[in-house]
mmCIF file of N, CA, C and O and ligand atoms in Angstrom:
data_model
loop_
_atom_site.group_PDB
_atom_site.id
_atom_site.type_symbol
_atom_site.label_atom_id
_atom_site.label_comp_id
_atom_site.label_asym_id
_atom_site.label_seq_id
_atom_site.Cartn_x
_atom_site.Cartn_y
_atom_site.Cartn_z
ATOM 1 N N MET A 1 0.832 -1.190 0.000
ATOM 2 C CA MET A 1 0.000 0.000 0.000
ATOM 3 C C MET A 1 0.871 1.246 0.000
ATOM 4 O O MET A 1 1.986 1.240 0.477
ATOM 5 N N ARG A 2 0.298 2.307 -0.549
ATOM 6 C CA ARG A 2 1.033 3.570 -0.639
ATOM 7 C C ARG A 2 0.150 4.683 -0.080
ATOM 8 O O ARG A 2 -1.049 4.738 -0.378
ATOM 9 N N ILE A 3 0.739 5.546 0.730
ATOM 10 C CA ILE A 3 0.023 6.686 1.291
ATOM 11 C C ILE A 3 0.141 7.873 0.330
ATOM 12 O O ILE A 3 1.211 8.149 -0.209
ATOM 13 N N ILE A 4 -0.971 8.561 0.157
ATOM 14 C CA ILE A 4 -0.985 9.769 -0.654
ATOM 15 C C ILE A 4 -1.429 10.918 0.246
ATOM 16 O O ILE A 4 -2.457 10.813 0.932
ATOM 17 N N ALA A 5 -0.660 11.995 0.274
ATOM 18 C CA ALA A 5 -0.990 13.150 1.101
ATOM 19 C C ALA A 5 -1.240 14.361 0.207
ATOM 20 O O ALA A 5 -0.378 14.734 -0.590
ATOM 21 N N ASP A 6 -2.413 14.934 0.328
ATOM 22 C CA ASP A 6 -2.766 16.136 -0.430
ATOM 23 C C ASP A 6 -2.468 17.351 0.447
ATOM 24 O O ASP A 6 -3.242 17.716 1.328
ATOM 25 N N ARG A 7 -1.316 17.952 0.200
ATOM 26 C CA ARG A 7 -0.877 19.070 1.053
ATOM 27 C C ARG A 7 -1.788 20.287 0.917
ATOM 28 O O ARG A 7 -1.826 21.136 1.801
ATOM 29 N N ASP A 8 -2.532 20.383 -0.175
ATOM 30 C CA ASP A 8 -3.451 21.508 -0.332
ATOM 31 C C ASP A 8 -4.676 21.370 0.571
ATOM 32 O O ASP A 8 -5.320 22.356 0.917
ATOM 33 N N ARG A 9 -5.007 20.139 0.937
ATOM 34 C CA ARG A 9 -6.175 19.911 1.808
ATOM 35 C C ARG A 9 -5.801 19.908 3.283
ATOM 36 O O ARG A 9 -6.662 20.105 4.141
ATOM 37 N N CYS A 10 -4.561 19.609 3.588
ATOM 38 C CA CYS A 10 -4.126 19.478 4.975
ATOM 39 C C CYS A 10 -4.343 20.791 5.728
ATOM 40 O O CYS A 10 -4.027 21.865 5.222
ATOM 41 N N VAL A 11 -4.872 20.678 6.958
ATOM 42 C CA VAL A 11 -5.065 21.863 7.796
ATOM 43 C C VAL A 11 -4.081 21.884 8.967
ATOM 44 O O VAL A 11 -4.191 22.711 9.866
ATOM 45 N N GLY A 12 -3.134 20.942 8.950
ATOM 46 C CA GLY A 12 -2.056 20.979 9.935
ATOM 47 C C GLY A 12 -2.458 20.603 11.348
ATOM 48 O O GLY A 12 -1.837 21.056 12.305
ATOM 49 N N SER A 13 -3.470 19.771 11.479
ATOM 50 C CA SER A 13 -3.928 19.405 12.829
ATOM 51 C C SER A 13 -2.935 18.504 13.560
ATOM 52 O O SER A 13 -2.934 18.440 14.782
ATOM 53 N N GLY A 14 -2.129 17.778 12.816
ATOM 54 C CA GLY A 14 -1.118 16.920 13.436
ATOM 55 C C GLY A 14 -1.627 15.576 13.915
ATOM 56 O O GLY A 14 -0.876 14.807 14.516
ATOM 57 N N GLN A 15 -2.876 15.267 13.646
ATOM 58 C CA GLN A 15 -3.433 13.984 14.089
ATOM 59 C C GLN A 15 -2.657 12.806 13.512
ATOM 60 O O GLN A 15 -2.412 11.808 14.186
ATOM 61 N N CYS A 16 -2.253 12.933 12.268
ATOM 62 C CA CYS A 16 -1.531 11.829 11.614
ATOM 63 C C CYS A 16 -0.181 11.592 12.293
ATOM 64 O O CYS A 16 0.244 10.443 12.471
ATOM 65 N N VAL A 17 0.485 12.662 12.684
ATOM 66 C CA VAL A 17 1.797 12.531 13.328
ATOM 67 C C VAL A 17 1.650 11.848 14.690
ATOM 68 O O VAL A 17 2.472 10.999 15.070
ATOM 69 N N LEU A 18 0.601 12.211 15.411
ATOM 70 C CA LEU A 18 0.360 11.584 16.699
ATOM 71 C C LEU A 18 0.044 10.101 16.537
ATOM 72 O O LEU A 18 0.396 9.287 17.391
ATOM 73 N N THR A 19 -0.607 9.756 15.450
ATOM 74 C CA THR A 19 -1.039 8.373 15.240
ATOM 75 C C THR A 19 0.099 7.490 14.732
ATOM 76 O O THR A 19 0.236 6.344 15.170
ATOM 77 N N GLU A 20 0.913 7.991 13.815
ATOM 78 C CA GLU A 20 2.029 7.183 13.297
ATOM 79 C C GLU A 20 3.220 8.079 12.924
ATOM 80 O O GLU A 20 3.399 8.460 11.756
ATOM 81 N N PRO A 21 4.039 8.409 13.927
ATOM 82 C CA PRO A 21 5.171 9.323 13.688
ATOM 83 C C PRO A 21 6.274 8.721 12.824
ATOM 84 O O PRO A 21 7.186 9.449 12.417
ATOM 85 N N ASN A 22 6.209 7.424 12.550
ATOM 86 C CA ASN A 22 7.202 6.833 11.655
ATOM 87 C C ASN A 22 6.874 7.090 10.187
ATOM 88 O O ASN A 22 7.716 6.866 9.313
ATOM 89 N N VAL A 23 5.657 7.521 9.926
ATOM 90 C CA VAL A 23 5.224 7.728 8.541
ATOM 91 C C VAL A 23 4.973 9.207 8.249
ATOM 92 O O VAL A 23 5.284 9.688 7.165
ATOM 93 N N PHE A 24 4.425 9.918 9.246
ATOM 94 C CA PHE A 24 4.001 11.300 9.009
ATOM 95 C C PHE A 24 4.829 12.278 9.834
ATOM 96 O O PHE A 24 5.198 12.000 10.976
ATOM 97 N N ASP A 25 5.071 13.421 9.236
ATOM 98 C CA ASP A 25 5.704 14.527 9.945
ATOM 99 C C ASP A 25 4.991 15.800 9.492
ATOM 100 O O ASP A 25 4.138 15.762 8.593
ATOM 101 N N GLN A 26 5.338 16.913 10.138
ATOM 102 C CA GLN A 26 4.747 18.193 9.759
ATOM 103 C C GLN A 26 5.844 19.185 9.467
ATOM 104 O O GLN A 26 6.883 19.199 10.142
ATOM 105 N N ASP A 27 5.593 20.046 8.486
ATOM 106 C CA ASP A 27 6.519 21.119 8.175
ATOM 107 C C ASP A 27 6.707 21.995 9.413
ATOM 108 O O ASP A 27 5.728 22.364 10.071
ATOM 109 N N GLU A 28 7.938 22.323 9.726
ATOM 110 C CA GLU A 28 8.204 23.084 10.952
ATOM 111 C C GLU A 28 7.588 24.473 10.922
ATOM 112 O O GLU A 28 7.254 25.035 11.965
ATOM 113 N N GLU A 29 7.422 25.035 9.744
ATOM 114 C CA GLU A 29 6.917 26.399 9.665
ATOM 115 C C GLU A 29 5.398 26.482 9.559
ATOM 116 O O GLU A 29 4.763 27.240 10.278
ATOM 117 N N ASP A 30 4.814 25.690 8.665
ATOM 118 C CA ASP A 30 3.366 25.844 8.466
ATOM 119 C C ASP A 30 2.544 24.653 8.967
ATOM 120 O O ASP A 30 1.308 24.701 8.925
ATOM 121 N N GLY A 31 3.210 23.613 9.458
ATOM 122 C CA GLY A 31 2.477 22.492 10.044
ATOM 123 C C GLY A 31 1.843 21.553 9.043
ATOM 124 O O GLY A 31 1.134 20.617 9.425
ATOM 125 N N ILE A 32 2.085 21.797 7.762
ATOM 126 C CA ILE A 32 1.474 20.941 6.741
ATOM 127 C C ILE A 32 2.179 19.585 6.715
ATOM 128 O O ILE A 32 3.383 19.473 6.920
ATOM 129 N N VAL A 33 1.393 18.552 6.445
ATOM 130 C CA VAL A 33 1.890 17.177 6.515
ATOM 131 C C VAL A 33 3.044 16.943 5.533
ATOM 132 O O VAL A 33 3.061 17.469 4.416
ATOM 133 N N GLU A 34 4.002 16.145 6.008
ATOM 134 C CA GLU A 34 5.085 15.657 5.156
ATOM 135 C C GLU A 34 5.152 14.152 5.341
ATOM 136 O O GLU A 34 5.111 13.670 6.480
ATOM 137 N N LEU A 35 5.269 13.431 4.259
ATOM 138 C CA LEU A 35 5.405 11.978 4.348
ATOM 139 C C LEU A 35 6.871 11.617 4.539
ATOM 140 O O LEU A 35 7.726 12.039 3.760
ATOM 141 N N LEU A 36 7.146 10.843 5.579
ATOM 142 C CA LEU A 36 8.512 10.344 5.777
ATOM 143 C C LEU A 36 8.757 9.139 4.886
ATOM 144 O O LEU A 36 9.869 8.936 4.396
ATOM 145 N N VAL A 37 7.740 8.338 4.704
ATOM 146 C CA VAL A 37 7.792 7.201 3.776
ATOM 147 C C VAL A 37 6.445 7.104 3.073
ATOM 148 O O VAL A 37 5.406 7.352 3.684
ATOM 149 N N GLU A 38 6.456 6.753 1.795
ATOM 150 C CA GLU A 38 5.197 6.567 1.069
ATOM 151 C C GLU A 38 4.618 5.181 1.308
ATOM 152 O O GLU A 38 3.406 4.995 1.256
ATOM 153 N N ARG A 39 5.501 4.220 1.521
ATOM 154 C CA ARG A 39 5.043 2.840 1.673
ATOM 155 C C ARG A 39 5.425 2.340 3.066
ATOM 156 O O ARG A 39 6.562 1.881 3.280
ATOM 157 N N PRO A 40 4.487 2.423 4.008
ATOM 158 C CA PRO A 40 4.785 1.993 5.376
ATOM 159 C C PRO A 40 5.147 0.514 5.439
ATOM 160 O O PRO A 40 4.598 -0.301 4.690
ATOM 161 N N ASP A 41 6.070 0.199 6.338
ATOM 162 C CA ASP A 41 6.399 -1.210 6.525
ATOM 163 C C ASP A 41 5.291 -1.877 7.346
ATOM 164 O O ASP A 41 4.331 -1.230 7.787
ATOM 165 N N ALA A 42 5.426 -3.174 7.551
ATOM 166 C CA ALA A 42 4.362 -3.946 8.206
ATOM 167 C C ALA A 42 4.063 -3.427 9.603
ATOM 168 O O ALA A 42 2.903 -3.420 10.037
ATOM 169 N N ASP A 43 5.085 -2.956 10.299
ATOM 170 C CA ASP A 43 4.884 -2.473 11.667
ATOM 171 C C ASP A 43 4.074 -1.172 11.707
ATOM 172 O O ASP A 43 3.407 -0.882 12.700
ATOM 173 N N SER A 44 4.143 -0.391 10.663
ATOM 174 C CA SER A 44 3.493 0.929 10.649
ATOM 175 C C SER A 44 2.178 0.950 9.880
ATOM 176 O O SER A 44 1.423 1.918 9.968
ATOM 177 N N GLU A 45 1.894 -0.130 9.157
ATOM 178 C CA GLU A 45 0.753 -0.079 8.235
ATOM 179 C C GLU A 45 -0.578 0.138 8.958
ATOM 180 O O GLU A 45 -1.399 0.960 8.531
ATOM 181 N N LYS A 46 -0.789 -0.567 10.056
ATOM 182 C CA LYS A 46 -2.074 -0.456 10.747
ATOM 183 C C LYS A 46 -2.307 0.971 11.244
ATOM 184 O O LYS A 46 -3.387 1.540 11.053
ATOM 185 N N ASN A 47 -1.298 1.547 11.871
ATOM 186 C CA ASN A 47 -1.438 2.920 12.375
ATOM 187 C C ASN A 47 -1.570 3.912 11.229
ATOM 188 O O ASN A 47 -2.293 4.911 11.347
ATOM 189 N N ALA A 48 -0.871 3.665 10.134
ATOM 190 C CA ALA A 48 -0.965 4.571 8.989
ATOM 191 C C ALA A 48 -2.386 4.564 8.423
ATOM 192 O O ALA A 48 -2.938 5.612 8.073
ATOM 193 N N ARG A 49 -2.974 3.378 8.356
ATOM 194 C CA ARG A 49 -4.359 3.292 7.870
ATOM 195 C C ARG A 49 -5.312 4.020 8.820
ATOM 196 O O ARG A 49 -6.260 4.681 8.391
ATOM 197 N N GLN A 50 -5.051 3.897 10.117
ATOM 198 C CA GLN A 50 -5.891 4.588 11.087
ATOM 199 C C GLN A 50 -5.749 6.102 10.917
ATOM 200 O O GLN A 50 -6.733 6.844 10.995
ATOM 201 N N ALA A 51 -4.531 6.562 10.676
ATOM 202 C CA ALA A 51 -4.300 7.997 10.491
ATOM 203 C C ALA A 51 -5.082 8.525 9.296
ATOM 204 O O ALA A 51 -5.628 9.632 9.341
ATOM 205 N N VAL A 52 -5.151 7.743 8.240
ATOM 206 C CA VAL A 52 -5.924 8.152 7.063
ATOM 207 C C VAL A 52 -7.385 8.344 7.446
ATOM 208 O O VAL A 52 -8.039 9.317 7.041
ATOM 209 N N GLN A 53 -7.898 7.427 8.272
ATOM 210 C CA GLN A 53 -9.302 7.526 8.704
ATOM 211 C C GLN A 53 -9.532 8.736 9.611
ATOM 212 O O GLN A 53 -10.605 9.340 9.579
ATOM 213 N N LEU A 54 -8.537 9.065 10.431
ATOM 214 C CA LEU A 54 -8.715 10.105 11.446
ATOM 215 C C LEU A 54 -8.480 11.516 10.926
ATOM 216 O O LEU A 54 -8.899 12.476 11.569
ATOM 217 N N CYS A 55 -7.832 11.658 9.809
ATOM 218 C CA CYS A 55 -7.508 12.992 9.302
ATOM 219 C C CYS A 55 -8.787 13.832 9.160
ATOM 220 O O CYS A 55 -9.712 13.432 8.451
ATOM 221 N N PRO A 56 -8.856 14.985 9.808
ATOM 222 C CA PRO A 56 -10.092 15.762 9.808
ATOM 223 C C PRO A 56 -10.395 16.455 8.485
ATOM 224 O O PRO A 56 -11.513 16.926 8.278
ATOM 225 N N SER A 57 -9.417 16.517 7.581
ATOM 226 C CA SER A 57 -9.656 17.227 6.324
ATOM 227 C C SER A 57 -9.620 16.303 5.108
ATOM 228 O O SER A 57 -9.597 16.784 3.979
ATOM 229 N N GLN A 58 -9.604 14.993 5.368
ATOM 230 C CA GLN A 58 -9.527 14.012 4.270
ATOM 231 C C GLN A 58 -8.362 14.314 3.320
ATOM 232 O O GLN A 58 -8.487 14.183 2.105
ATOM 233 N N ALA A 59 -7.256 14.712 3.903
ATOM 234 C CA ALA A 59 -6.075 15.013 3.096
ATOM 235 C C ALA A 59 -5.265 13.768 2.767
ATOM 236 O O ALA A 59 -4.380 13.814 1.923
ATOM 237 N N LEU A 60 -5.566 12.671 3.459
ATOM 238 C CA LEU A 60 -4.791 11.442 3.285
ATOM 239 C C LEU A 60 -5.626 10.375 2.606
ATOM 240 O O LEU A 60 -6.811 10.225 2.885
ATOM 241 N N SER A 61 -4.981 9.628 1.732
ATOM 242 C CA SER A 61 -5.665 8.506 1.086
ATOM 243 C C SER A 61 -4.661 7.381 0.871
ATOM 244 O O SER A 61 -3.460 7.547 1.077
ATOM 245 N N ILE A 62 -5.198 6.240 0.459
ATOM 246 C CA ILE A 62 -4.377 5.032 0.293
ATOM 247 C C ILE A 62 -4.554 4.508 -1.116
ATOM 248 O O ILE A 62 -5.670 4.448 -1.637
ATOM 249 N N SER A 63 -3.454 4.132 -1.717
ATOM 250 C CA SER A 63 -3.482 3.415 -2.990
ATOM 251 C C SER A 63 -3.002 1.994 -2.721
ATOM 252 O O SER A 63 -1.926 1.803 -2.155
ATOM 253 N N GLU A 64 -3.810 1.022 -3.098
ATOM 254 C CA GLU A 64 -3.450 -0.376 -2.846
ATOM 255 C C GLU A 64 -2.693 -0.942 -4.039
ATOM 256 O O GLU A 64 -3.141 -1.854 -4.699
ATOM 257 N N GLU A 65 -1.562 -0.378 -4.310
ATOM 258 C CA GLU A 65 -0.773 -0.855 -5.457
ATOM 259 C C GLU A 65 0.536 -1.428 -4.965
ATOM 260 O O GLU A 65 0.969 -1.147 -3.885
HETATM 261 S S1 SF4 B 1 -4.180 14.647 10.154
HETATM 262 FE FE1 SF4 B 1 -4.686 15.428 8.108
HETATM 263 S S2 SF4 B 1 -4.997 17.641 8.393
HETATM 264 FE FE2 SF4 B 1 -3.900 16.869 10.184
HETATM 265 S S3 SF4 B 1 -1.708 17.191 9.709
HETATM 266 FE FE3 SF4 B 1 -2.240 15.093 9.096
HETATM 267 S S4 SF4 B 1 -2.784 15.269 6.937
HETATM 268 FE FE4 SF4 B 1 -2.859 17.323 7.796
#
């Protein structure tokens, strides 16, 4: 699976970072999401999927490729 982050939709709430800090980070200046990895490993996949569900602005999505 691959995570897709739409930085134009992100409102910088940081929920994704709290949920899976191995996959998500935030820009230090504007708080917009940054992906540390596009393809989470097995240990991070469950939390990454949860982060996609929890994002308040639907800025995150998953491609099952
Ligand atoms: S949870 Fe969504 S809105 Fe919040 S920082 Fe992450 S991508 Fe942006």
